[in-house]
């Protein structure tokens, strides 16, 4: 009896489709990085220079980990291209052009970051993206965004601090973000607004809620707490700094101690929040449902045609080209030399 010789063509076709799709995803992401390098570099520059957005360096590794956690359920799904995602991709390109034309960096940043889920949606399809919707949405935390909240948070911090001082029995003269007590004067500066605590708390709280809870209302409730708690805690932090400075005759809670005390206090508040949140985790039986559905959905993979692939690449490349046309005269209004006859 002769042993059957495997057909090499059959072996190639039987390779896991995720390998081919993974290569296509890598090429697509490399194309975005190459075409929009200056925008991505500006995002990283803000991460490195602003203490408010330092957490941005952790977002991409966290997203990779969240996708890796889904590997068991994703293995049973077959990537199916979703051409409708090209409309979303085109929208991100137009948003990038608008940001570049209007010189609004945050629009450029949002657009480039959202190009990543748009390309993945196009290449992986609806079924896969349903399981990756949270990791893709979590990418938004990589965008340096939220400084517009600073003046509002300053006002809230000043209000909490002054009310707490009044409850303590210390006379206070309050003028906006300035307040005066018998031992000295204080200002709720931008650095004291607590915006960095709020953004960090929201990013950590959202991740904790997703990993810990499976009920949507529990997740929403914990995220709401992750927003409210740091705002209230920052007001109490400012009150504590004023009291320490007042009682120590301004020997403590000034200068470096001011910021060190703030981060230690914030860390303690977040640990307390997570400790309390652990008591409300869902029952183990609610952990994952749908693994069998994922396996049942396995089937043949449909490869995007060359036309669709070329269209996606053309959309990605069209951003700089459209921006060049708009800034080099394409958007300039037509002029006419109108003269009255003599």
CSV table of C-alpha atoms in Angstrom, one decimal:
chain,number,residue,atom,x,y,z
A,1,UNK,CA,0.0,0.0,0.0
A,2,UNK,CA,1.4,3.3,-1.0
A,3,UNK,CA,1.3,6.2,1.5
A,4,UNK,CA,-0.6,9.2,0.3
A,5,UNK,CA,1.5,12.2,-0.5
A,6,UNK,CA,-0.1,15.4,0.9
A,7,UNK,CA,-0.8,18.0,-1.7
A,8,UNK,CA,1.2,21.2,-0.8
A,9,UNK,CA,-1.5,23.3,-2.2
A,10,UNK,CA,-4.0,21.8,0.1
A,11,UNK,CA,-1.7,22.4,3.0
A,12,UNK,CA,-1.3,26.0,2.2
A,13,UNK,CA,-5.1,26.5,1.9
A,14,UNK,CA,-5.6,24.7,5.2
A,15,UNK,CA,-3.4,27.0,7.2
A,16,UNK,CA,-5.3,29.0,9.8
A,17,UNK,CA,-6.9,32.0,8.1
A,18,UNK,CA,-5.9,34.2,11.0
A,19,UNK,CA,-2.3,34.1,9.8
A,20,UNK,CA,-3.1,35.6,6.5
A,21,UNK,CA,-5.5,38.1,8.0
A,22,UNK,CA,-2.9,39.0,10.7
A,23,UNK,CA,-0.4,39.8,8.0
A,24,UNK,CA,-2.9,42.0,6.2
A,25,UNK,CA,-3.7,43.8,9.5
A,26,UNK,CA,0.0,44.4,10.1
A,27,UNK,CA,0.5,45.9,6.6
A,28,UNK,CA,-2.6,48.1,7.0
A,29,UNK,CA,-1.4,49.4,10.4
A,30,UNK,CA,2.1,50.0,9.0
A,31,UNK,CA,0.5,52.0,6.1
A,32,UNK,CA,-1.4,54.2,8.6
A,33,UNK,CA,1.8,54.7,10.7
A,34,UNK,CA,3.8,55.7,7.6
A,35,UNK,CA,1.2,58.0,6.1
A,36,UNK,CA,0.2,59.7,9.3
A,37,UNK,CA,3.5,59.6,11.1
A,38,UNK,CA,3.6,63.3,12.0
A,39,UNK,CA,0.2,63.0,13.7
A,40,UNK,CA,1.2,59.9,15.7
A,41,UNK,CA,4.5,61.5,16.7
A,42,UNK,CA,2.6,64.6,18.0
A,43,UNK,CA,0.4,62.3,20.2
A,44,UNK,CA,3.5,60.6,21.6
A,45,UNK,CA,5.2,64.0,22.2
A,46,UNK,CA,2.2,65.1,24.3
A,47,UNK,CA,2.4,61.9,26.3
A,48,UNK,CA,6.0,62.5,27.1
A,49,UNK,CA,5.7,66.2,27.9
A,50,UNK,CA,2.4,66.4,29.8
A,51,UNK,CA,1.9,64.7,33.1
A,52,UNK,CA,-1.8,64.7,32.4
A,53,UNK,CA,-1.5,62.3,29.5
A,54,UNK,CA,1.4,60.1,30.5
A,55,UNK,CA,-1.0,57.2,30.8
A,56,UNK,CA,-1.1,57.2,27.0
A,57,UNK,CA,2.0,55.0,26.9
A,58,UNK,CA,0.0,52.2,28.6
A,59,UNK,CA,-3.0,52.3,26.4
A,60,UNK,CA,-1.7,50.3,23.4
A,61,UNK,CA,-0.2,47.5,25.6
A,62,UNK,CA,-3.5,47.3,27.5
A,63,UNK,CA,-5.4,47.1,24.2
A,64,UNK,CA,-3.1,44.3,23.0
A,65,UNK,CA,-3.7,42.4,26.2
A,66,UNK,CA,-7.5,42.8,26.0
A,67,UNK,CA,-7.4,41.4,22.4
A,68,UNK,CA,-5.2,38.6,23.6
A,69,UNK,CA,-7.7,37.7,26.3
A,70,UNK,CA,-10.3,37.1,23.6
A,71,UNK,CA,-8.1,34.7,21.6
A,72,UNK,CA,-10.1,31.6,22.6
A,73,UNK,CA,-13.4,33.0,21.3
A,74,UNK,CA,-11.8,34.6,18.3
A,75,UNK,CA,-10.2,31.3,17.3
A,76,UNK,CA,-13.6,30.0,16.5
A,77,UNK,CA,-14.6,32.9,14.3
A,78,UNK,CA,-13.7,33.3,10.7
A,79,UNK,CA,-12.7,36.8,9.5
A,80,UNK,CA,-15.2,38.1,7.0
A,81,UNK,CA,-14.4,41.4,5.2
A,82,UNK,CA,-17.0,44.2,5.9
A,83,UNK,CA,-16.9,46.7,3.0
A,84,UNK,CA,-19.3,49.0,4.8
A,85,UNK,CA,-16.4,49.8,7.2
A,86,UNK,CA,-14.8,51.7,4.3
A,87,UNK,CA,-17.4,54.4,4.9
A,88,UNK,CA,-16.2,54.7,8.5
A,89,UNK,CA,-12.6,54.8,7.3
A,90,UNK,CA,-13.4,57.5,4.8
A,91,UNK,CA,-15.1,59.5,7.6
A,92,UNK,CA,-11.9,59.3,9.7
A,93,UNK,CA,-9.8,60.5,6.8
A,94,UNK,CA,-12.2,63.5,6.3
A,95,UNK,CA,-12.0,64.2,10.0
A,96,UNK,CA,-8.2,64.2,9.8
A,97,UNK,CA,-8.3,66.6,6.9
A,98,UNK,CA,-10.7,68.9,8.8
A,99,UNK,CA,-8.4,68.9,11.8
A,100,UNK,CA,-5.3,69.7,9.7
A,101,UNK,CA,-7.1,72.4,7.7
A,102,UNK,CA,-8.5,74.1,10.9
A,103,UNK,CA,-5.3,73.4,12.9
A,104,UNK,CA,-7.2,71.5,15.6
A,105,UNK,CA,-4.8,68.8,16.8
A,106,UNK,CA,-7.4,66.9,18.7
A,107,UNK,CA,-9.4,66.2,15.6
A,108,UNK,CA,-6.3,64.9,13.9
A,109,UNK,CA,-5.5,62.7,16.9
A,110,UNK,CA,-9.0,61.3,17.1
A,111,UNK,CA,-9.1,60.6,13.4
A,112,UNK,CA,-5.8,58.7,13.2
A,113,UNK,CA,-6.6,56.6,16.3
A,114,UNK,CA,-10.0,55.7,14.9
A,115,UNK,CA,-8.5,54.6,11.6
A,116,UNK,CA,-7.2,51.5,13.5
A,117,UNK,CA,-10.6,50.1,14.4
A,118,UNK,CA,-11.9,51.1,11.0
A,119,UNK,CA,-9.3,49.1,9.2
A,120,UNK,CA,-9.7,46.1,11.6
A,121,UNK,CA,-13.5,46.2,11.0
A,122,UNK,CA,-13.0,46.1,7.3
A,123,UNK,CA,-10.6,43.2,7.4
A,124,UNK,CA,-12.1,41.1,10.2
A,125,UNK,CA,-15.8,41.7,9.8
A,126,UNK,CA,-18.8,42.3,12.0
A,127,UNK,CA,-18.7,39.1,14.1
A,128,UNK,CA,-15.1,39.6,15.2
A,129,UNK,CA,-15.5,43.3,15.9
A,130,UNK,CA,-18.4,42.7,18.2
A,131,UNK,CA,-16.0,40.9,20.5
A,132,UNK,CA,-13.3,43.6,20.0
A,133,UNK,CA,-15.6,46.6,20.4
A,134,UNK,CA,-14.3,47.4,23.9
A,135,UNK,CA,-10.6,47.1,23.2
A,136,UNK,CA,-11.1,49.3,20.1
A,137,UNK,CA,-13.1,51.9,22.0
A,138,UNK,CA,-10.4,51.9,24.8
A,139,UNK,CA,-8.0,53.2,22.2
A,140,UNK,CA,-9.7,56.6,22.6
A,141,UNK,CA,-7.9,57.0,25.9
A,142,UNK,CA,-4.7,57.3,23.9
A,143,UNK,CA,-5.9,60.6,22.5
A,144,UNK,CA,-4.7,63.6,24.6
A,145,UNK,CA,-8.1,65.1,25.3
A,146,UNK,CA,-9.8,66.7,28.3
A,147,UNK,CA,-7.9,69.9,29.1
A,148,UNK,CA,-11.1,71.9,28.4
A,149,UNK,CA,-12.3,70.6,31.7
A,150,UNK,CA,-9.6,72.4,33.7
A,151,UNK,CA,-11.4,75.7,34.5
A,152,UNK,CA,-14.6,73.8,35.5
A,153,UNK,CA,-12.6,71.5,37.7
A,154,UNK,CA,-10.9,74.5,39.3
A,155,UNK,CA,-14.2,75.9,40.2
A,156,UNK,CA,-15.4,72.7,41.7
A,157,UNK,CA,-12.2,72.2,43.7
A,158,UNK,CA,-12.4,75.8,45.0
A,159,UNK,CA,-16.1,75.2,46.0
A,160,UNK,CA,-15.4,72.0,47.9
A,161,UNK,CA,-12.3,73.4,49.6
A,162,UNK,CA,-14.1,76.6,50.8
A,163,UNK,CA,-17.2,74.7,52.0
A,164,UNK,CA,-15.0,72.3,53.9
A,165,UNK,CA,-13.1,75.2,55.5
A,166,UNK,CA,-16.3,76.8,56.5
A,167,UNK,CA,-17.5,73.6,58.1
A,168,UNK,CA,-14.2,73.4,60.0
A,169,UNK,CA,-14.9,76.8,61.4
A,170,UNK,CA,-12.1,78.7,59.7
A,171,UNK,CA,-13.1,82.2,58.4
A,172,UNK,CA,-12.8,82.3,54.6
A,173,UNK,CA,-13.0,85.1,52.1
A,174,UNK,CA,-13.9,83.5,48.7
A,175,UNK,CA,-13.3,85.2,45.4
A,176,UNK,CA,-13.7,82.8,42.5
A,177,UNK,CA,-10.6,80.5,42.5
A,178,UNK,CA,-8.9,82.6,45.2
A,179,UNK,CA,-9.7,82.3,48.9
A,180,UNK,CA,-8.2,83.9,51.9
A,181,UNK,CA,-7.9,82.6,55.5
A,182,UNK,CA,-6.4,84.4,58.5
A,183,UNK,CA,-3.0,82.6,58.1
A,184,UNK,CA,-2.6,83.0,54.3
A,185,UNK,CA,-3.9,83.2,50.8
A,186,UNK,CA,-4.6,80.3,48.4
A,187,UNK,CA,-5.3,79.9,44.7
A,188,UNK,CA,-6.7,76.8,42.9
A,189,UNK,CA,-4.3,76.8,40.0
A,190,UNK,CA,-4.6,74.8,36.9
A,191,UNK,CA,-2.2,72.2,38.3
A,192,UNK,CA,-4.6,71.8,41.2
A,193,UNK,CA,-7.7,71.2,39.1
A,194,UNK,CA,-7.3,67.4,39.3
A,195,UNK,CA,-7.8,66.8,35.6
A,196,UNK,CA,-4.9,64.4,35.5
A,197,UNK,CA,-6.5,62.4,38.4
A,198,UNK,CA,-9.9,62.4,36.7
A,199,UNK,CA,-8.5,61.2,33.3
A,200,UNK,CA,-6.3,58.5,35.0
A,201,UNK,CA,-9.2,57.4,37.2
A,202,UNK,CA,-11.6,57.2,34.2
A,203,UNK,CA,-9.1,55.1,32.2
A,204,UNK,CA,-8.4,52.8,35.1
A,205,UNK,CA,-12.0,52.6,36.2
A,206,UNK,CA,-13.2,51.8,32.7
A,207,UNK,CA,-10.7,49.0,32.4
A,208,UNK,CA,-11.5,47.6,35.9
A,209,UNK,CA,-15.2,47.7,35.2
A,210,UNK,CA,-14.7,45.8,31.9
A,211,UNK,CA,-12.5,43.1,33.4
A,212,UNK,CA,-14.3,42.7,36.7
A,213,UNK,CA,-18.0,43.0,35.8
A,214,UNK,CA,-20.1,41.4,33.1
A,215,UNK,CA,-23.4,43.2,33.9
A,216,UNK,CA,-23.7,46.4,31.9
A,217,UNK,CA,-25.3,48.3,34.7
A,218,UNK,CA,-22.5,47.3,37.1
A,219,UNK,CA,-20.0,48.5,34.6
A,220,UNK,CA,-21.8,51.8,34.1
A,221,UNK,CA,-22.2,52.4,37.8
A,222,UNK,CA,-18.5,51.8,38.5
A,223,UNK,CA,-17.4,54.1,35.6
A,224,UNK,CA,-19.7,56.8,37.0
A,225,UNK,CA,-18.0,56.4,40.4
A,226,UNK,CA,-14.6,56.5,38.7
A,227,UNK,CA,-15.7,60.0,37.4
A,228,UNK,CA,-17.3,61.4,40.6
A,229,UNK,CA,-14.9,60.0,43.2
A,230,UNK,CA,-11.7,61.7,41.9
A,231,UNK,CA,-13.5,65.1,41.5
A,232,UNK,CA,-14.8,65.0,45.1
A,233,UNK,CA,-11.5,63.6,46.4
A,234,UNK,CA,-9.5,66.3,44.6
A,235,UNK,CA,-11.5,68.9,46.5
A,236,UNK,CA,-10.9,67.2,49.8
A,237,UNK,CA,-7.2,66.9,48.8
A,238,UNK,CA,-7.0,70.6,48.3
A,239,UNK,CA,-8.8,71.2,51.6
A,240,UNK,CA,-6.3,68.8,53.3
A,241,UNK,CA,-3.3,70.7,51.8
A,242,UNK,CA,-4.7,74.0,53.1
A,243,UNK,CA,-5.3,72.6,56.6
A,244,UNK,CA,-1.8,71.0,56.8
A,245,UNK,CA,-0.2,74.2,55.6
A,246,UNK,CA,-2.3,76.3,58.1
A,247,UNK,CA,-1.7,74.0,61.1
A,248,UNK,CA,2.0,73.6,60.4
A,249,UNK,CA,2.6,77.3,59.9
A,250,UNK,CA,3.4,76.5,56.2
A,251,UNK,CA,6.2,74.1,56.9
A,252,UNK,CA,4.5,71.2,55.1
A,253,UNK,CA,2.2,70.7,52.1
A,254,UNK,CA,4.0,73.3,50.1
A,255,UNK,CA,6.4,72.9,47.1
A,256,UNK,CA,7.3,69.3,46.4
A,257,UNK,CA,5.2,68.1,49.4
A,258,UNK,CA,2.2,69.6,47.7
A,259,UNK,CA,2.4,67.3,44.6
A,260,UNK,CA,3.6,64.3,46.5
A,261,UNK,CA,0.7,64.5,48.9
A,262,UNK,CA,-1.6,64.8,46.0
A,263,UNK,CA,-0.5,61.6,44.3
A,264,UNK,CA,-0.3,59.6,47.5
A,265,UNK,CA,-3.9,60.7,48.3
A,266,UNK,CA,-5.1,59.8,44.8
A,267,UNK,CA,-3.5,56.4,45.0
A,268,UNK,CA,-5.2,55.7,48.3
A,269,UNK,CA,-8.5,56.8,47.0
A,270,UNK,CA,-8.2,54.6,43.9
A,271,UNK,CA,-7.2,51.5,46.0
A,272,UNK,CA,-10.2,52.1,48.2
A,273,UNK,CA,-12.5,52.4,45.1
A,274,UNK,CA,-11.2,49.2,43.6
A,275,UNK,CA,-11.4,47.4,46.9
A,276,UNK,CA,-15.0,48.3,47.3
A,277,UNK,CA,-15.7,47.5,43.7
A,278,UNK,CA,-14.4,44.0,44.2
A,279,UNK,CA,-17.3,43.3,46.6
A,280,UNK,CA,-19.9,43.8,43.8
A,281,UNK,CA,-18.3,41.6,41.1
A,282,UNK,CA,-20.7,39.4,39.2
A,283,UNK,CA,-21.3,35.7,40.0
A,284,UNK,CA,-18.8,33.3,38.4
A,285,UNK,CA,-21.5,31.8,36.3
A,286,UNK,CA,-22.0,35.0,34.4
A,287,UNK,CA,-18.3,35.2,33.3
A,288,UNK,CA,-18.5,34.2,29.7
A,289,UNK,CA,-21.3,33.0,27.6
A,290,UNK,CA,-21.1,32.6,23.9
A,291,UNK,CA,-18.0,30.6,23.6
A,292,UNK,CA,-19.9,27.8,21.9
A,293,UNK,CA,-21.6,30.3,19.7
A,294,UNK,CA,-18.2,31.5,18.6
A,295,UNK,CA,-17.1,28.0,17.7
A,296,UNK,CA,-20.4,27.3,15.9
A,297,UNK,CA,-19.8,30.4,13.8
A,298,UNK,CA,-16.6,28.9,12.3
A,299,UNK,CA,-16.6,28.4,8.6
A,300,UNK,CA,-14.8,29.3,5.5
A,301,UNK,CA,-13.0,32.6,5.4
A,302,UNK,CA,-13.9,35.1,2.7
A,303,UNK,CA,-10.9,37.1,1.4
A,304,UNK,CA,-11.4,40.7,0.3
A,305,UNK,CA,-11.1,41.2,-3.4
A,306,UNK,CA,-8.2,43.2,-4.8
A,307,UNK,CA,-10.7,46.0,-5.6
A,308,UNK,CA,-11.7,46.4,-2.0
A,309,UNK,CA,-8.1,46.2,-0.8
A,310,UNK,CA,-7.0,48.8,-3.2
A,311,UNK,CA,-9.9,51.0,-2.3
A,312,UNK,CA,-9.0,50.8,1.4
A,313,UNK,CA,-5.4,51.7,0.6
A,314,UNK,CA,-6.6,54.6,-1.6
A,315,UNK,CA,-8.7,56.0,1.2
A,316,UNK,CA,-5.8,55.9,3.6
A,317,UNK,CA,-3.5,57.7,1.1
A,318,UNK,CA,-6.2,60.2,0.2
A,319,UNK,CA,-5.9,62.1,3.4
A,320,UNK,CA,-2.5,63.8,2.8
A,321,UNK,CA,-3.3,64.2,-0.9
A,322,UNK,CA,-6.7,65.9,-0.1
A,323,UNK,CA,-5.0,68.1,2.5
A,324,UNK,CA,-2.3,69.1,0.0
A,325,UNK,CA,-4.9,70.1,-2.5
A,326,UNK,CA,-7.0,72.1,0.0
A,327,UNK,CA,-3.9,74.0,1.3
A,328,UNK,CA,-2.4,74.6,-2.1
A,329,UNK,CA,-5.3,76.3,-3.7
A,330,UNK,CA,-7.9,73.7,-4.0
A,331,UNK,CA,-10.0,75.5,-1.4
A,332,UNK,CA,-9.2,79.0,-2.5
A,333,UNK,CA,-12.3,80.7,-3.8
A,334,UNK,CA,-12.4,81.7,-7.5
A,335,UNK,CA,-11.7,85.3,-8.2
A,336,UNK,CA,-13.1,87.4,-11.1
A,337,UNK,CA,-11.9,90.7,-12.3
A,338,UNK,CA,-15.2,92.6,-12.9
A,339,UNK,CA,-14.9,96.0,-14.5
A,340,UNK,CA,-17.5,98.4,-15.5
A,341,UNK,CA,-17.4,99.5,-19.1
A,342,UNK,CA,-16.0,103.0,-19.7
